[in-house]
Amino acid sequence: PHPMGRPHPAGCVVYDTFMLKHQCTCGNTNVHPEHAGRIQSIWSRLQETGLLGKCERIRGRKATLEEIQAVHSEHHALLYGTSPLNRQKLDSKKLLGPIGQKTYAVLPCGGIGVDSDTVWNEMHSSSAVRMAVGCLLELAFKVAAGEIKNGFAVIRPPGHHAEESTAMGFCFFNSVAISAKLLQQKLSVGRILIVDWDIHHGNGTQQAFYSDPAVLYVSLHRYDDGNFFPGSGAPEEVGSGLGVGFNINIAWTGGVDPPIGDVEYLTAFRTVVMPIAREFAPDVVLVSAGFDAVEGHLSPLGGYSVTAKCFGHLTKQLMTLAGGRVVLALEGGHDLTAICDASEACVSALLGLELEPLDPSLLQQKPNVNAVATLEKVIEIQSEPGGGHLGSGGGIWGPGEV
């Protein structure tokens, strides 16, 4: 129990203005959808709605280079985790070997970066990306240790595309993967469920735990037979070695006509995500909470029509796992109204507040034909001997109780 007999605070939030400084030197946010206004507007929304007053705020900090190396190579950690100012203090030979030839390109906008999405600001980006990781670490460790009940990390840049030695898709360091690895190493957390509902597949997170049976990675993403960024995340990618069966890709296919929305996501949770998660019985749940599947995001960065409030209900379902130890980390999503609405819904769920009800007619609807095919394929693959979690049976007919 909490000291003084108070209940553990729920709906804890972490945010730091350091993360606002990761901005392309060109200064044009129209060219760069992953801009500081994303987390500023979410933070403002939580303030305006009075939710922030109900939350306990956790102090962030910058992750150390050593912590970042739980997932990333030393070279990658130094490349993106140091600025010209602190680089001189480090062993110059270690750095200036490969880092002397920086891998940055000049972008069409006039700034520099790894690519047009993944921009870099030599003075400020390293502090921002380390702060994003450190904020999530602080929150996740407090939840896993039982000091607080659950929480939401309002962080940027996102992380789930970052691989061991590759920055891509707006991501440099994989905050969720680093947090999971360190919960394993430092707190001996036994089983960790990572749910990634960003519309893009979390290739970096999948890679980090592909052979690890103690981390169940479940991603719901637009796949379109590999034609949607980043192109990975086929349902056949089930893990390797001891990790077979602990990587689950709900890979939607068939574009956006018919649209994919609440019915499809609720049905995926009812038929695949929640049954497998309950069987796995995680000690902690980490959510890569990208909100680019929310209506308002056009292709190529979206295209789906899930409502913001649906994500509140999905959060509430995940809170029935792991004794309620659930940590959400912002990933993608750039339509400000959509990401603010969704963040508000998720924080409300974490606080245990009454959620805006979903449309009751959803209960009568069947998921679209492409989605049914996707879910049937996932269930078939996951029911195979050796890798399977799901017994055959139960048809896919709708979202069930909302």
Coordinates of C-alpha atoms in Angstrom, one line a residue:
P1 CA 0.0 0.0 0.0
H2 CA 0.9 3.6 -0.5
P3 CA 2.5 5.4 2.5
M4 CA 0.0 6.9 4.9
G5 CA -2.6 4.4 3.6
R6 CA -3.5 6.5 0.6
P7 CA -4.5 4.5 -2.5
H8 CA -1.9 4.3 -5.3
P9 CA -2.5 7.2 -7.7
A10 CA -3.9 6.2 -11.0
G11 CA -3.6 8.1 -14.3
C12 CA -0.1 9.4 -13.6
V13 CA 1.3 11.5 -16.4
V14 CA 4.9 12.4 -17.5
Y15 CA 5.8 15.2 -19.8
D16 CA 8.8 17.5 -20.2
T17 CA 9.3 20.6 -22.4
F18 CA 12.8 19.4 -23.3
M19 CA 11.0 17.2 -25.9
L20 CA 9.7 20.3 -27.7
K21 CA 13.1 21.2 -28.9
H22 CA 13.4 18.3 -31.4
Q23 CA 12.5 20.4 -34.4
C24 CA 13.8 20.6 -38.0
T25 CA 16.0 23.6 -38.4
C26 CA 13.8 24.6 -41.4
G27 CA 11.1 25.5 -38.9
N28 CA 8.2 24.5 -41.1
T29 CA 5.8 22.2 -39.3
N30 CA 3.7 21.8 -42.4
V31 CA 6.5 19.8 -43.9
H32 CA 7.1 17.8 -40.7
P33 CA 3.9 16.3 -39.1
E34 CA 5.9 15.0 -36.1
H35 CA 6.3 18.4 -34.5
A36 CA 6.3 19.8 -31.0
G37 CA 2.7 21.0 -31.2
R38 CA 1.6 17.3 -30.9
I39 CA 2.6 17.0 -27.2
Q40 CA 2.0 20.6 -26.4
S41 CA -1.6 20.3 -27.6
I42 CA -2.2 17.0 -25.7
W43 CA -0.8 18.5 -22.5
S44 CA -3.0 21.6 -23.0
R45 CA -6.1 19.4 -23.5
L46 CA -5.4 17.4 -20.3
Q47 CA -5.2 20.8 -18.5
E48 CA -8.3 22.3 -20.0
T49 CA -10.5 19.3 -19.3
G50 CA -9.4 19.2 -15.7
L51 CA -8.0 15.7 -16.1
L52 CA -4.5 16.9 -15.3
G53 CA -5.7 18.0 -11.9
K54 CA -6.8 14.5 -11.2
C55 CA -3.5 13.0 -12.3
E56 CA -0.2 12.8 -10.4
R57 CA 2.7 14.2 -12.4
I58 CA 5.9 12.2 -12.6
R59 CA 9.2 14.0 -13.1
G60 CA 11.0 13.0 -16.3
R61 CA 14.7 12.7 -16.8
K62 CA 17.1 12.0 -19.7
A63 CA 17.9 8.3 -20.2
T64 CA 21.6 7.4 -19.9
L65 CA 23.5 6.1 -22.9
E66 CA 23.9 2.9 -21.0
E67 CA 20.1 2.5 -20.6
I68 CA 19.6 3.2 -24.4
Q69 CA 22.1 0.3 -25.1
A70 CA 19.6 -2.1 -23.6
V71 CA 18.2 -2.2 -27.1
H72 CA 20.5 -0.1 -29.3
S73 CA 24.1 -0.5 -30.4
E74 CA 26.7 1.6 -28.7
H75 CA 27.4 3.4 -32.0
H76 CA 23.6 4.2 -32.4
A77 CA 23.4 5.4 -28.8
L78 CA 26.3 7.8 -29.2
L79 CA 25.2 9.0 -32.7
Y80 CA 21.8 10.2 -31.5
G81 CA 22.3 10.5 -27.8
T82 CA 25.1 13.1 -27.8
S83 CA 25.3 16.7 -29.0
P84 CA 28.4 18.6 -30.1
L85 CA 28.6 20.0 -26.5
N86 CA 28.8 16.8 -24.6
R87 CA 30.5 14.8 -27.4
Q88 CA 33.9 16.3 -26.6
K89 CA 33.8 14.9 -23.1
L90 CA 33.5 11.3 -24.4
D91 CA 36.3 9.2 -25.6
S92 CA 37.0 11.0 -28.9
K93 CA 38.4 7.9 -30.7
K94 CA 35.3 5.8 -29.9
L95 CA 33.1 8.5 -31.4
L96 CA 35.0 10.0 -34.2
G97 CA 35.6 6.8 -35.9
P98 CA 32.3 6.2 -37.5
I99 CA 30.5 9.3 -36.3
G100 CA 33.0 11.5 -38.1
Q101 CA 31.2 10.5 -41.3
K102 CA 27.7 11.5 -40.2
T103 CA 24.9 9.7 -41.9
Y104 CA 22.7 12.8 -42.2
A105 CA 21.3 14.0 -45.5
V106 CA 20.3 17.6 -46.5
L107 CA 16.5 17.5 -46.8
P108 CA 14.4 19.2 -49.5
C109 CA 13.1 21.6 -46.8
G110 CA 16.7 22.8 -46.2
G111 CA 17.1 21.0 -42.8
I112 CA 19.1 17.9 -42.1
G113 CA 18.0 14.4 -41.1
V114 CA 18.2 10.7 -41.6
D115 CA 15.3 11.1 -44.1
S116 CA 12.5 13.6 -44.7
D117 CA 10.5 12.3 -41.7
T118 CA 13.3 11.6 -39.3
V119 CA 14.8 15.1 -38.9
W120 CA 17.8 16.0 -36.7
N121 CA 18.7 19.1 -34.9
E122 CA 22.4 19.0 -33.8
M123 CA 21.9 21.2 -30.8
H124 CA 18.7 19.9 -29.3
S125 CA 17.5 16.6 -30.7
S126 CA 19.8 14.4 -28.5
S127 CA 18.4 15.8 -25.3
A128 CA 14.8 15.4 -26.6
V129 CA 15.2 11.8 -27.7
R130 CA 16.9 10.9 -24.4
M131 CA 14.2 12.7 -22.4
A132 CA 11.4 10.7 -24.3
V133 CA 13.0 7.5 -23.2
G134 CA 13.7 8.6 -19.7
C135 CA 10.2 9.9 -19.1
L136 CA 8.8 6.5 -20.0
L137 CA 11.4 4.7 -17.9
E138 CA 10.4 6.7 -14.8
L139 CA 6.7 6.0 -15.4
A140 CA 7.1 2.3 -16.2
F141 CA 9.4 1.6 -13.3
K142 CA 7.0 3.3 -10.8
V143 CA 4.1 1.3 -12.2
A144 CA 6.0 -2.0 -12.2
A145 CA 7.2 -1.4 -8.7
G146 CA 3.7 -0.8 -7.5
E147 CA 4.3 2.8 -6.4
I148 CA 1.6 4.1 -8.8
K149 CA -1.3 2.2 -10.5
N150 CA -1.0 3.2 -14.2
G151 CA 0.1 6.1 -16.4
F152 CA 0.4 7.9 -19.7
A153 CA 3.6 9.2 -21.1
V154 CA 3.1 12.3 -23.3
I155 CA 6.4 11.9 -25.2
R156 CA 8.0 12.6 -28.6
P157 CA 9.7 11.7 -30.8
P158 CA 8.0 8.3 -31.1
G159 CA 10.1 5.1 -30.9
H160 CA 8.6 1.9 -32.2
H161 CA 10.2 2.0 -35.7
A162 CA 13.7 2.5 -34.2
E163 CA 15.8 -0.7 -34.6
E164 CA 19.0 -1.7 -32.9
S165 CA 21.2 0.4 -35.2
T166 CA 18.6 2.2 -37.4
A167 CA 16.6 5.4 -37.0
M168 CA 13.6 5.6 -39.3
G169 CA 10.0 6.7 -39.5
F170 CA 10.3 9.7 -37.1
C171 CA 12.0 7.4 -34.5
F172 CA 15.5 7.3 -33.0
F173 CA 15.4 5.4 -29.7
N174 CA 12.7 2.7 -29.1
S175 CA 11.4 4.0 -25.7
V176 CA 8.9 1.1 -25.2
A177 CA 11.4 -1.6 -26.1
I178 CA 14.1 0.0 -23.9
S179 CA 11.6 0.2 -21.0
A180 CA 10.6 -3.5 -21.4
K181 CA 14.2 -4.6 -21.5
L182 CA 15.1 -2.6 -18.4
L183 CA 12.1 -3.8 -16.5
Q184 CA 13.3 -7.3 -17.2
Q185 CA 16.9 -6.6 -16.3
K186 CA 16.6 -4.2 -13.3
L187 CA 13.2 -5.2 -11.7
S188 CA 13.1 -8.8 -12.8
V189 CA 9.6 -8.4 -14.3
G190 CA 8.7 -11.8 -15.5
R191 CA 6.1 -11.3 -18.3
I192 CA 5.5 -8.2 -20.3
L193 CA 2.7 -7.6 -22.8
I194 CA 3.4 -4.9 -25.4
V195 CA 0.3 -3.8 -27.3
D196 CA 1.1 -1.6 -30.3
W197 CA -2.1 0.0 -31.8
D198 CA -0.3 2.7 -33.9
I199 CA -1.5 2.3 -37.5
H200 CA 2.1 1.4 -38.5
H201 CA 3.8 -1.8 -37.6
G202 CA 6.4 -1.5 -34.8
N203 CA 9.2 -3.1 -36.6
G204 CA 11.8 -2.1 -34.0
T205 CA 9.8 -3.5 -31.1
Q206 CA 9.1 -6.7 -32.9
Q207 CA 12.9 -7.1 -33.7
A208 CA 13.9 -6.5 -30.1
F209 CA 11.8 -9.3 -28.6
Y210 CA 11.4 -11.7 -31.6
S211 CA 13.0 -14.6 -29.8
D212 CA 11.9 -13.7 -26.3
P213 CA 9.0 -15.8 -24.8
A214 CA 8.8 -13.4 -21.8
V215 CA 7.6 -10.5 -24.0
L216 CA 4.3 -10.9 -25.9
Y217 CA 4.2 -8.3 -28.7
V218 CA 0.8 -7.8 -30.3
S219 CA 0.5 -5.2 -33.1
L220 CA -2.7 -4.1 -34.9
H221 CA -1.6 -2.2 -38.0
R222 CA -2.4 -1.4 -41.6
Y223 CA -0.4 -3.8 -43.7
D224 CA -2.0 -4.0 -47.2
D225 CA 0.1 -7.0 -48.1
G226 CA 3.3 -5.2 -47.2
N227 CA 2.5 -2.1 -49.2
F228 CA 2.0 0.2 -46.2
F229 CA 4.9 1.7 -44.3
P230 CA 7.2 0.1 -43.0
G231 CA 6.1 -3.0 -44.9
S232 CA 6.9 -5.5 -42.1
G233 CA 4.4 -7.2 -39.7
A234 CA 3.0 -10.0 -41.7
P235 CA 0.8 -12.4 -39.7
E236 CA 3.2 -15.2 -40.5
E237 CA 5.9 -13.4 -38.4
V238 CA 5.2 -15.3 -35.2
G239 CA 8.6 -15.1 -33.5
S240 CA 11.7 -17.3 -33.6
G241 CA 13.3 -20.0 -31.4
L242 CA 11.8 -19.9 -27.9
G243 CA 9.8 -16.8 -28.9
V244 CA 7.6 -18.6 -31.5
G245 CA 4.0 -17.7 -30.7
F246 CA 4.9 -14.6 -28.8
N247 CA 4.7 -12.2 -31.7
I248 CA 1.3 -11.5 -33.1
N249 CA 0.6 -9.3 -36.0
I250 CA -3.0 -8.3 -36.7
A251 CA -2.2 -7.1 -40.1
W252 CA -5.1 -5.4 -41.7
T253 CA -5.2 -5.6 -45.5
G254 CA -7.4 -4.4 -48.3
G255 CA -6.9 -0.6 -48.0
V256 CA -9.6 1.7 -46.7
D257 CA -12.6 0.6 -48.8
P258 CA -14.5 -0.7 -46.9
P259 CA -13.2 1.4 -44.0
I260 CA -11.6 -0.1 -40.9
G261 CA -13.0 1.4 -37.6
D262 CA -14.3 0.6 -34.2
V263 CA -16.0 -2.7 -35.0
E264 CA -12.9 -4.1 -36.4
Y265 CA -10.7 -3.0 -33.5
L266 CA -13.2 -4.1 -30.8
T267 CA -13.6 -7.5 -32.6
A268 CA -9.8 -7.9 -32.8
F269 CA -9.6 -7.3 -29.0
R270 CA -12.5 -9.7 -28.3
T271 CA -11.3 -12.6 -30.5
V272 CA -7.5 -12.3 -30.4
V273 CA -5.8 -9.7 -28.2
M274 CA -7.7 -10.2 -24.9
P275 CA -7.9 -14.1 -25.0
I276 CA -4.2 -14.4 -25.7
A277 CA -3.3 -11.7 -23.2
R278 CA -5.3 -13.4 -20.5
E279 CA -3.6 -16.7 -21.1
F280 CA -0.1 -15.0 -21.2
A281 CA -1.0 -13.4 -17.8
P282 CA 1.4 -10.5 -18.0
D283 CA 2.9 -8.7 -15.0
V284 CA 3.0 -5.3 -16.8
V285 CA 1.3 -4.0 -19.9
L286 CA 3.1 -1.5 -22.1
V287 CA 1.1 0.2 -24.9
S288 CA 2.7 1.8 -27.9
A289 CA -0.2 4.2 -28.1
G290 CA -0.1 5.7 -31.6
F291 CA -3.3 7.5 -32.5
D292 CA -2.9 7.6 -36.3
A293 CA -5.7 5.0 -36.8
V294 CA -8.1 7.7 -35.4
E295 CA -10.5 9.3 -37.9
G296 CA -8.9 12.4 -39.3
H297 CA -5.7 10.9 -40.6
L298 CA -5.5 10.5 -44.3
S299 CA -3.4 8.0 -46.2
P300 CA -0.4 7.6 -46.4
L301 CA -0.1 8.4 -42.7
G302 CA -3.4 6.9 -41.7
G303 CA -6.7 6.1 -43.6
Y304 CA -8.7 4.4 -40.9
S305 CA -11.8 5.6 -39.0
V306 CA -11.5 4.3 -35.5
T307 CA -13.1 6.8 -33.0
A308 CA -11.0 8.5 -30.4
K309 CA -13.3 7.2 -27.6
C310 CA -12.8 3.6 -28.8
F311 CA -9.2 3.9 -27.6
G312 CA -10.5 4.7 -24.1
H313 CA -12.5 1.5 -24.2
L314 CA -9.5 -0.5 -25.4
T315 CA -7.5 0.9 -22.6
K316 CA -10.2 -0.1 -20.1
Q317 CA -10.0 -3.7 -21.4
L318 CA -6.2 -3.8 -21.0
M319 CA -6.6 -2.5 -17.4
T320 CA -8.2 -5.9 -16.5
L321 CA -4.8 -7.5 -17.1
A322 CA -1.6 -7.4 -14.9
G323 CA -3.5 -6.2 -11.8
G324 CA -4.2 -3.0 -13.7
R325 CA -0.5 -2.2 -14.2
V326 CA -0.8 -0.4 -17.6
V327 CA 1.5 2.2 -19.1
L328 CA 0.6 4.0 -22.3
A329 CA 3.4 5.8 -24.3
L330 CA 2.4 8.1 -27.2
E331 CA 3.8 7.0 -30.5
G332 CA 2.4 8.3 -33.8
G333 CA -0.6 10.4 -34.8
H334 CA -0.4 14.0 -36.1
D335 CA -4.0 15.3 -36.5
L336 CA -4.1 17.4 -33.3
T337 CA -7.8 17.1 -32.7
A338 CA -7.7 13.3 -33.1
I339 CA -4.7 12.8 -30.8
C340 CA -6.0 15.1 -28.2
D341 CA -9.4 13.4 -28.2
A342 CA -7.8 10.0 -28.0
S343 CA -5.4 11.0 -25.2
E344 CA -8.2 12.4 -23.2
A345 CA -10.2 9.2 -23.6
C346 CA -7.3 7.0 -22.6
V347 CA -6.4 9.1 -19.5
S348 CA -10.0 9.1 -18.5
A349 CA -10.0 5.3 -18.7
L350 CA -6.7 5.1 -16.6
L351 CA -8.4 7.4 -14.0
G352 CA -11.4 5.0 -13.8
L353 CA -13.8 7.8 -14.9
E354 CA -17.0 7.1 -16.7
L355 CA -16.2 6.8 -20.5
E356 CA -18.3 8.2 -23.3
P357 CA -20.3 5.2 -24.4
L358 CA -19.7 3.7 -27.8
D359 CA -22.5 3.7 -30.3
P360 CA -24.8 0.8 -29.3
S361 CA -25.4 0.0 -33.0
L362 CA -21.7 -1.2 -33.1
L363 CA -22.9 -4.4 -31.3
Q364 CA -25.1 -5.3 -34.2
Q365 CA -22.4 -4.7 -36.8
K366 CA -20.1 -7.3 -38.3
P367 CA -16.5 -6.4 -39.1
N368 CA -15.9 -5.8 -42.8
V369 CA -15.0 -8.8 -45.0
N370 CA -11.3 -7.9 -45.2
A371 CA -11.0 -7.6 -41.5
V372 CA -12.7 -11.0 -40.9
A373 CA -10.2 -12.5 -43.3
T374 CA -7.3 -10.9 -41.4
L375 CA -8.6 -12.1 -38.1
E376 CA -9.3 -15.6 -39.3
K377 CA -5.8 -15.8 -40.7
V378 CA -4.3 -14.7 -37.4
I379 CA -6.4 -17.2 -35.5
E380 CA -5.4 -20.0 -37.9
I381 CA -1.7 -19.1 -37.6
Q382 CA -1.9 -18.7 -33.8
S383 CA -3.8 -22.0 -33.4
E384 CA -1.1 -24.0 -35.1
P385 CA 0.7 -26.6 -32.9
G386 CA 3.9 -25.3 -31.4
G387 CA 3.1 -21.7 -31.8
G388 CA -0.5 -21.5 -31.0
H389 CA -2.4 -19.8 -28.2
L390 CA -5.9 -20.0 -29.6
G391 CA -8.0 -23.1 -29.7
S392 CA -10.1 -23.3 -32.8
G393 CA -13.8 -22.6 -32.4
G394 CA -15.5 -19.2 -31.7
G395 CA -16.5 -17.5 -34.9
I396 CA -15.7 -13.9 -35.6
W397 CA -18.9 -12.1 -35.6
G398 CA -18.6 -8.8 -33.9
P399 CA -17.2 -6.7 -31.0
G400 CA -19.3 -8.4 -28.3
E401 CA -20.1 -6.4 -25.2
V402 CA -19.0 -2.8 -25.6

